[in-house]
GROMACS .gro file of C-alpha atoms in nm:
model
  389
    1MET     CA    1   9.767  10.449   9.264
    2ALA     CA    2   9.983  10.613   9.515
    3LYS     CA    3  10.200  10.404   9.771
    4PRO     CA    4  10.106  10.288  10.099
    5ASP     CA    5  10.213  10.435  10.390
    6TYR     CA    6  10.386  10.247  10.549
    7GLN     CA    7  10.609  10.493  10.749
    8SER     CA    8  10.539  10.523  11.128
    9LYS     CA    9  10.655  10.846  11.343
   10SER     CA   10  11.030  10.863  11.437
   11LEU     CA   11  11.149  10.899  11.855
   12PRO     CA   12  11.413  10.877  12.010
   13LEU     CA   13  11.647  10.602  12.143
   14TRP     CA   14  11.528  10.669  12.507
   15ASP     CA   15  11.135  10.693  12.455
   16PHE     CA   16  11.209  10.271  12.284
   17THR     CA   17  11.397  10.134  12.594
   18THR     CA   18  11.168  10.363  12.877
   19THR     CA   19  10.893  10.157  12.708
   20LEU     CA   20  11.082   9.865  12.745
   21ALA     CA   21  11.155   9.921  13.097
   22SER     CA   22  10.816  10.013  13.151
   23HIS     CA   23  10.710   9.699  13.073
   24GLY     CA   24  11.005   9.509  13.281
   25VAL     CA   25  11.298   9.403  12.986
   26GLU     CA   26  11.598   9.524  13.055
   27PHE     CA   27  11.672   9.266  12.749
   28LEU     CA   28  11.708   9.242  12.360
   29LEU     CA   29  11.714   8.922  12.220
   30SER     CA   30  12.073   8.773  11.998
   31GLY     CA   31  11.968   8.472  11.842
   32GLU     CA   32  11.943   8.175  12.198
   33GLN     CA   33  12.170   8.515  12.315
   34MET     CA   34  12.040   8.846  12.550
   35VAL     CA   35  12.248   9.197  12.487
   36PRO     CA   36  12.166   9.467  12.775
   37LEU     CA   37  11.961   9.766  12.655
   38SER     CA   38  12.258   9.967  12.744
   39SER     CA   39  12.456   9.828  12.468
   40PHE     CA   40  12.377  10.054  12.216
   41ASP     CA   41  12.609  10.299  12.069
   42GLU     CA   42  12.380  10.527  12.001
   43GLU     CA   43  12.629  10.823  11.874
   44LYS     CA   44  12.762  10.610  11.600
   45THR     CA   45  12.396  10.332  11.525
   46ILE     CA   46  12.146  10.435  11.320
   47ILE     CA   47  11.928  10.194  11.476
   48CYS     CA   48  11.564  10.039  11.325
   49LEU     CA   49  11.260   9.925  11.466
   50PHE     CA   50  11.093   9.596  11.245
   51PHE     CA   51  10.822   9.594  11.266
   52SER     CA   52  10.680   9.248  11.146
   53ALA     CA   53  10.457   8.902  11.174
   54ASN     CA   54  10.511   8.563  10.986
   55TRP     CA   55  10.128   8.561  10.841
   56CYS     CA   56  10.151   8.886  10.712
   57ARG     CA   57  10.274   8.800  10.309
   58PRO     CA   58  10.356   9.126  10.230
   59CYS     CA   59  10.613   9.109  10.522
   60GLN     CA   60  10.752   8.741  10.393
   61SER     CA   61  10.742   8.964  10.060
   62PHE     CA   62  11.009   9.234  10.175
   63THR     CA   63  11.235   9.101  10.470
   64PRO     CA   64  11.472   8.869  10.248
   65LYS     CA   65  11.537   9.179  10.183
   66LEU     CA   66  11.557   9.367  10.450
   67VAL     CA   67  11.739   9.051  10.556
   68GLN     CA   68  12.017   9.100  10.205
   69LEU     CA   69  11.969   9.493  10.298
   70TYR     CA   70  12.115   9.468  10.657
   71ASN     CA   71  12.378   9.247  10.527
   72ARG     CA   72  12.565   9.460  10.314
   73LEU     CA   73  12.565   9.772  10.483
   74ARG     CA   74  12.717   9.541  10.811
   75THR     CA   75  12.980   9.421  10.532
   76ILE     CA   76  13.081   9.699  10.446
   77GLY     CA   77  13.109   9.865  10.751
   78LYS     CA   78  12.732  10.071  10.815
   79GLU     CA   79  12.665  10.100  11.185
   80LEU     CA   80  12.245   9.974  11.136
   81GLU     CA   81  12.130   9.812  11.418
   82ILE     CA   82  11.816   9.673  11.299
   83VAL     CA   83  11.538   9.547  11.622
   84PHE     CA   84  11.292   9.335  11.525
   85VAL     CA   85  10.940   9.367  11.698
   86SER     CA   86  10.676   9.121  11.597
   87LEU     CA   87  10.305   9.113  11.558
   88ASP     CA   88  10.290   8.784  11.545
   89HIS     CA   89  10.025   8.563  11.708
   90ASP     CA   90  10.187   8.301  11.962
   91TYR     CA   91  10.545   8.246  12.031
   92ASP     CA   92  10.587   7.995  11.780
   93GLY     CA   93  10.552   8.184  11.531
   94PHE     CA   94  10.754   8.427  11.661
   95ASN     CA   95  11.039   8.237  11.674
   96ALA     CA   96  11.013   8.095  11.325
   97ASN     CA   97  10.969   8.452  11.238
   98LEU     CA   98  11.302   8.557  11.432
   99LYS     CA   99  11.488   8.234  11.304
  100SER     CA  100  11.493   8.452  10.945
  101MET     CA  101  11.687   8.748  11.053
  102PRO     CA  102  12.043   8.823  11.128
  103TRP     CA  103  11.954   9.133  11.414
  104ILE     CA  104  11.811   9.156  11.754
  105ALA     CA  105  11.419   9.091  11.865
  106VAL     CA  106  11.220   9.254  12.097
  107PRO     CA  107  11.106   8.904  12.346
  108PHE     CA  108  10.778   8.845  12.274
  109ASN     CA  109  10.502   9.011  12.487
  110VAL     CA  110  10.161   9.086  12.302
  111ASN     CA  111  10.078   9.362  12.516
  112LEU     CA  112  10.454   9.522  12.520
  113HIS     CA  113  10.432   9.483  12.111
  114LYS     CA  114  10.076   9.672  12.105
  115LYS     CA  115  10.203   9.900  12.368
  116LEU     CA  116  10.514   9.952  12.127
  117CYS     CA  117  10.313  10.051  11.823
  118GLU     CA  118  10.084  10.260  11.981
  119ARG     CA  119  10.384  10.445  12.073
  120PHE     CA  120  10.545  10.463  11.729
  121GLY     CA  121  10.251  10.535  11.585
  122VAL     CA  122  10.219  10.184  11.362
  123VAL     CA  123   9.945  10.097  11.182
  124ARG     CA  124  10.037   9.845  10.888
  125ILE     CA  125  10.337   9.595  10.870
  126PRO     CA  126  10.550   9.594  10.775
  127SER     CA  127  10.716   9.871  10.925
  128LEU     CA  128  11.060  10.010  10.972
  129VAL     CA  129  11.089  10.329  11.280
  130PRO     CA  130  11.481  10.521  11.249
  131LEU     CA  131  11.577  10.621  11.580
  132ASN     CA  132  11.811  10.881  11.663
  133LEU     CA  133  11.844  11.065  11.306
  134ASP     CA  134  11.984  11.395  11.522
  135GLY     CA  135  11.653  11.592  11.350
  136GLN     CA  136  11.729  11.472  11.038
  137SER     CA  137  11.366  11.491  10.854
  138VAL     CA  138  11.277  11.095  10.837
  139GLU     CA  139  11.175  10.953  10.455
  140GLU     CA  140  10.778  10.881  10.499
  141ASP     CA  141  10.823  10.572  10.327
  142ILE     CA  142  11.079  10.361  10.384
  143ILE     CA  143  10.963   9.982  10.305
  144GLY     CA  144  10.912  10.169   9.960
  145LEU     CA  145  11.237  10.314  10.000
  146ILE     CA  146  11.423  10.015  10.077
  147GLU     CA  147  11.179   9.860   9.748
  148ASP     CA  148  11.350  10.082   9.541
  149TYR     CA  149  11.630  10.126   9.553
  150GLY     CA  150  11.868   9.868   9.834
  151GLU     CA  151  12.086   9.937  10.042
  152ASP     CA  152  12.110  10.301   9.828
  153ALA     CA  153  11.832  10.373  10.052
  154PHE     CA  154  12.070  10.396  10.389
  155PRO     CA  155  12.001  10.616  10.647
  156PHE     CA  156  11.670  10.575  10.456
  157THR     CA  157  11.642  11.028  10.545
  158ARG     CA  158  11.447  11.261  10.307
  159LYS     CA  159  11.741  11.436  10.151
  160ARG     CA  160  11.866  11.095  10.079
  161ARG     CA  161  11.564  11.021   9.845
  162GLU     CA  162  11.572  11.383   9.736
  163GLU     CA  163  11.977  11.275   9.665
  164LEU     CA  164  11.873  10.926   9.469
  165LYS     CA  165  11.600  11.079   9.271
  166ALA     CA  166  11.841  11.334   9.176
  167LEU     CA  167  12.052  11.073   9.048
  168ASP     CA  168  11.723  10.903   8.867
  169TYR     CA  169  11.734  11.181   8.654
  170SER     CA  170  12.051  11.268   8.548
  171LYS     CA  171  12.071  10.925   8.441
  172ARG     CA  172  11.763  10.984   8.228
  173GLN     CA  173  11.824  11.259   8.125
  174GLY     CA  174  12.190  11.328   8.087
  175GLY     CA  175  12.231  11.141   7.751
  176LYS     CA  176  12.506  10.842   7.859
  177ILE     CA  177  12.365  10.485   7.783
  178ASP     CA  178  12.667  10.350   7.974
  179GLN     CA  179  12.496  10.515   8.318
  180LEU     CA  180  12.148  10.371   8.178
  181LEU     CA  181  12.243  10.015   8.107
  182ALA     CA  182  12.581   9.942   8.297
  183ARG     CA  183  12.732   9.955   8.675
  184PRO     CA  184  13.063   9.931   8.830
  185GLY     CA  185  13.144   9.558   8.748
  186ARG     CA  186  12.965   9.499   8.492
  187ASP     CA  187  12.989   9.716   8.125
  188TYR     CA  188  12.877   9.450   7.892
  189VAL     CA  189  12.527   9.389   7.801
  190VAL     CA  190  12.420   9.018   7.712
  191ALA     CA  191  12.358   8.833   7.392
  192SER     CA  192  12.080   8.518   7.316
  193ASN     CA  193  12.374   8.292   7.244
  194GLY     CA  194  12.528   8.361   7.575
  195GLY     CA  195  12.765   8.669   7.444
  196LYS     CA  196  12.876   8.950   7.614
  197ILE     CA  197  12.858   9.333   7.374
  198LEU     CA  198  12.994   9.577   7.535
  199VAL     CA  199  12.771   9.914   7.647
  200SER     CA  200  13.011  10.141   7.454
  201GLU     CA  201  12.898   9.944   7.148
  202LEU     CA  202  12.560  10.106   7.166
  203VAL     CA  203  12.656  10.472   7.205
  204GLY     CA  204  12.596  10.702   6.898
  205LYS     CA  205  12.277  10.431   6.821
  206THR     CA  206  11.896  10.419   6.843
  207VAL     CA  207  11.830  10.264   7.167
  208GLY     CA  208  11.512  10.063   7.260
  209LEU     CA  209  11.474   9.975   7.586
  210TYR     CA  210  11.225   9.634   7.567
  211PHE     CA  211  11.025   9.601   7.932
  212GLY     CA  212  10.843   9.241   7.900
  213ALA     CA  213  10.792   8.890   8.078
  214HIS     CA  214  10.832   8.555   7.957
  215TRP     CA  215  10.535   8.471   8.156
  216CYS     CA  216  10.368   8.707   8.025
  217PRO     CA  217  10.112   8.669   7.662
  218PRO     CA  218  10.043   9.075   7.579
  219CYS     CA  219  10.463   9.053   7.550
  220HIS     CA  220  10.436   8.744   7.317
  221ALA     CA  221  10.222   8.936   7.092
  222PHE     CA  222  10.388   9.301   7.133
  223THR     CA  223  10.770   9.039   7.078
  224ALA     CA  224  10.608   8.936   6.755
  225GLN     CA  225  10.572   9.321   6.677
  226LEU     CA  226  10.885   9.407   6.814
  227VAL     CA  227  11.139   9.173   6.569
  228GLU     CA  228  10.953   9.244   6.245
  229ALA     CA  229  11.041   9.584   6.301
  230TYR     CA  230  11.413   9.510   6.431
  231LYS     CA  231  11.457   9.269   6.157
  232GLN     CA  232  11.353   9.513   5.867
  233LEU     CA  233  11.547   9.762   6.055
  234ARG     CA  234  11.853   9.559   6.133
  235SER     CA  235  11.838   9.520   5.738
  236SER     CA  236  11.790   9.835   5.580
  237ARG     CA  237  11.962  10.104   5.819
  238GLY     CA  238  12.207   9.825   5.947
  239GLY     CA  239  12.316   9.825   6.298
  240CYS     CA  240  12.210  10.188   6.428
  241PHE     CA  241  11.878  10.041   6.601
  242GLU     CA  242  11.923   9.762   6.881
  243VAL     CA  243  11.727   9.697   7.142
  244VAL     CA  244  11.773   9.557   7.537
  245LEU     CA  245  11.524   9.330   7.722
  246VAL     CA  246  11.531   9.472   8.030
  247SER     CA  247  11.321   9.117   8.197
  248SER     CA  248  11.075   9.057   8.442
  249ASP     CA  249  11.092   8.706   8.410
  250ARG     CA  250  11.033   8.530   8.770
  251ASP     CA  251  11.407   8.293   8.818
  252GLN     CA  252  11.680   8.305   8.567
  253ASN     CA  253  11.549   7.943   8.422
  254GLU     CA  254  11.247   8.159   8.236
  255PHE     CA  255  11.475   8.419   8.155
  256ASP     CA  256  11.727   8.211   7.930
  257VAL     CA  257  11.407   8.106   7.761
  258ASN     CA  258  11.281   8.421   7.649
  259VAL     CA  259  11.563   8.616   7.544
  260ARG     CA  260  11.696   8.271   7.341
  261GLY     CA  261  11.341   8.374   7.158
  262MET     CA  262  11.460   8.735   7.062
  263PRO     CA  263  11.739   8.878   6.879
  264TRP     CA  264  11.872   9.150   7.039
  265LEU     CA  265  12.028   9.213   7.395
  266ALA     CA  266  11.943   9.196   7.705
  267VAL     CA  267  12.009   9.325   8.043
  268PRO     CA  268  12.129   9.042   8.268
  269PHE     CA  269  11.877   8.872   8.529
  270GLU     CA  270  12.124   8.876   8.807
  271ASP     CA  271  12.185   9.201   8.788
  272GLN     CA  272  11.977   9.544   9.021
  273THR     CA  273  11.938   9.710   8.650
  274ARG     CA  274  11.666   9.630   8.613
  275GLN     CA  275  11.520   9.709   8.894
  276ASP     CA  276  11.711  10.040   8.825
  277LEU     CA  277  11.554  10.126   8.549
  278CYS     CA  278  11.206  10.015   8.572
  279ARG     CA  279  11.251  10.238   8.873
  280ILE     CA  280  11.375  10.526   8.646
  281PHE     CA  281  11.091  10.557   8.376
  282ASN     CA  282  10.849  10.479   8.574
  283ILE     CA  283  10.750  10.134   8.455
  284LYS     CA  284  10.386  10.044   8.560
  285ALA     CA  285  10.295   9.783   8.284
  286ILE     CA  286  10.488   9.533   8.050
  287PRO     CA  287  10.534   9.559   7.755
  288ALA     CA  288  10.655   9.901   7.759
  289LEU     CA  289  10.964   9.981   7.510
  290VAL     CA  290  11.156  10.322   7.595
  291LEU     CA  291  11.287  10.447   7.316
  292ILE     CA  292  11.667  10.648   7.376
  293GLY     CA  293  11.741  10.795   7.077
  294PRO     CA  294  12.177  10.839   6.905
  295ASP     CA  295  12.207  11.128   7.197
  296GLY     CA  296  12.165  10.931   7.481
  297LYS     CA  297  11.848  11.089   7.604
  298PRO     CA  298  11.469  10.925   7.575
  299ILE     CA  299  11.306  10.989   7.252
  300SER     CA  300  10.964  10.816   7.434
  301THR     CA  301  10.853  10.636   7.660
  302ASN     CA  302  10.563  10.495   7.402
  303GLY     CA  303  10.781  10.279   7.229
  304LYS     CA  304  10.550   9.986   7.248
  305ASN     CA  305  10.202  10.218   7.118
  306ILE     CA  306  10.450  10.367   6.806
  307ILE     CA  307  10.601   9.973   6.687
  308THR     CA  308  10.244   9.875   6.689
  309LEU     CA  309  10.108  10.148   6.524
  310TYR     CA  310  10.368  10.230   6.240
  311GLY     CA  311  10.661   9.937   6.283
  312ALA     CA  312  10.958  10.005   6.170
  313LYS     CA  313  10.849  10.272   5.922
  314ALA     CA  314  10.856  10.526   6.234
  315PHE     CA  315  11.244  10.519   6.264
  316PRO     CA  316  11.390  10.723   6.405
  317PHE     CA  317  11.107  10.781   6.608
  318THR     CA  318  11.097  11.117   6.601
  319GLN     CA  319  10.794  11.298   6.721
  320SER     CA  320  10.942  11.486   6.369
  321SER     CA  321  10.924  11.106   6.244
  322ILE     CA  322  10.551  10.979   6.334
  323GLU     CA  323  10.419  11.366   6.209
  324GLU     CA  324  10.506  11.292   5.853
  325ILE     CA  325  10.357  10.926   5.859
  326GLU     CA  326  10.096  11.083   5.990
  327ALA     CA  327  10.060  11.379   5.713
  328SER     CA  328  10.136  11.118   5.465
  329LEU     CA  329   9.881  10.838   5.605
  330LYS     CA  330   9.634  11.130   5.591
  331LYS     CA  331   9.707  11.223   5.167
  332GLU     CA  332   9.672  10.851   5.138
  333GLY     CA  333   9.331  10.832   5.336
  334ASP     CA  334   9.189  11.155   5.064
  335LEU     CA  335   9.290  10.997   4.742
  336LEU     CA  336   9.035  10.741   4.881
  337PRO     CA  337   8.658  10.720   4.873
  338ARG     CA  338   8.504  10.749   5.187
  339GLN     CA  339   8.324  10.449   5.056
  340ILE     CA  340   8.264  10.135   4.759
  341GLN     CA  341   8.080   9.904   4.674
  342ASP     CA  342   8.333   9.564   4.597
  343ILE     CA  343   8.196   9.310   4.357
  344LYS     CA  344   8.280   9.058   4.587
  345HIS     CA  345   8.076   9.199   4.915
  346GLU     CA  346   7.704   9.226   4.939
  347HIS     CA  347   7.716   9.511   5.206
  348VAL     CA  348   7.885   9.867   5.130
  349LEU     CA  349   8.262   9.890   5.279
  350LYS     CA  350   8.330  10.212   5.408
  351LEU     CA  351   8.677  10.372   5.407
  352ASP     CA  352   8.813  10.255   5.788
  353MET     CA  353   9.203  10.338   5.993
  354ALA     CA  354   9.260  10.030   6.124
  355LYS     CA  355   9.650   9.922   6.397
  356ALA     CA  356   9.609   9.582   6.224
  357TYR     CA  357   9.382   9.292   6.014
  358VAL     CA  358   9.443   9.031   5.734
  359CYS     CA  359   9.224   9.141   5.449
  360ASP     CA  360   8.922   8.815   5.391
  361TYR     CA  361   9.063   8.878   5.004
  362CYS     CA  362   9.391   8.859   4.938
  363LYS     CA  363   9.472   8.714   5.372
  364ARG     CA  364   9.771   8.892   5.375
  365GLN     CA  365   9.814   9.154   5.674
  366GLY     CA  366   9.734   9.492   5.618
  367LYS     CA  367   9.735   9.787   5.822
  368PHE     CA  368   9.687  10.181   5.845
  369TRP     CA  369   9.304  10.210   5.558
  370ALA     CA  370   9.104   9.948   5.506
  371PHE     CA  371   8.800   9.939   5.341
  372SER     CA  372   8.547   9.797   5.657
  373CYS     CA  373   8.126   9.655   5.633
  374ASP     CA  374   7.950   9.789   5.938
  375ALA     CA  375   7.718   9.448   5.908
  376CYS     CA  376   7.995   9.186   5.871
  377ASP     CA  377   8.342   9.067   6.008
  378TYR     CA  378   8.445   9.206   5.593
  379ASP     CA  379   8.831   9.379   5.567
  380LEU     CA  380   8.895   9.476   5.257
  381HIS     CA  381   9.302   9.576   5.114
  382PRO     CA  382   9.249   9.917   4.947
  383THR     CA  383   9.495   9.742   4.667
  384CYS     CA  384   9.203   9.437   4.615
  385VAL     CA  385   8.911   9.611   4.536
  386GLU     CA  386   8.679   9.568   4.265
  387GLU     CA  387   8.426   9.811   4.246
  388ALA     CA  388   8.073   9.721   4.073
  389CYS     CA  389   7.941   9.927   3.766
   0.00000   0.00000   0.00000
């Protein structure tokens, strides 16, 4: 499904100030102070109109992200100013909204705000409209750009989007695990006991990036399968395989509970890398498992299916290893009868391929080939067959 187009059309600063002047507005609001329109330094400052409302849930979700971006950019000396244009229903809503914002605002005037929406083509909120970008092409979805990249999205141009997409591609295909998992100021991932493991220790290993969350029931089921495969590989092949959790947990406590139940490593909860990896590998649903080879390049973005079907047998998870498993399974199936009459069951049992099942005779977990009953829920492992004479 395509992202909503939150972006409006960009116009010069004078178009904005002329519209204000036509409604008798000469000052903008900054807290309880008034800021004259003439104070804008349009040669140095990128000015963005922020169309929002206190009653709008997407606005409530996005505004804290924009506040964080704004404060961060101002701290490092970037010239950015934001002007709040309210679509609140009344002054109380406008005032409550304004208290959460560190930038300036157009005075509350329903007619003026409607006129600004029309002038700048705003059809939904939140919407962010940059002014005076010196002819540069404006990114069509600035809200989405900020949600994806945070402060790196500045100055919100189409050129910047292309630069960031190229950087994502470089990280995804560049063959360097440290570029994926580390960032300035952090060169480690965390273990379940709280210890720190250097990302450099993962170089040369096959790494599974596990996208999951404690609140997600399907993740619980897949985690059990992944733990089984992980422990088998650690036992049979030593440290050549590692898993790193990329959490979608809702808070630090949930993350801590999640990590304590896993035998592998994790990207720290407070780190932006979690969101970056979801974007880089286009993760839209969890659980998901991205497999990275010893060369640092992706083997598969469908690791969940590989583990679910084949478990540890699929290592090193390359296409050739999967093809070998499937060829072996086919050969095994060719040697089995198409159907049997077992003395332990009244109906004819037919050969079937199953991802996982429990044998109704030995009560043990089975995979792949099974003899199954079409008439009732009965499965039999091939080694448990006792054919009638």
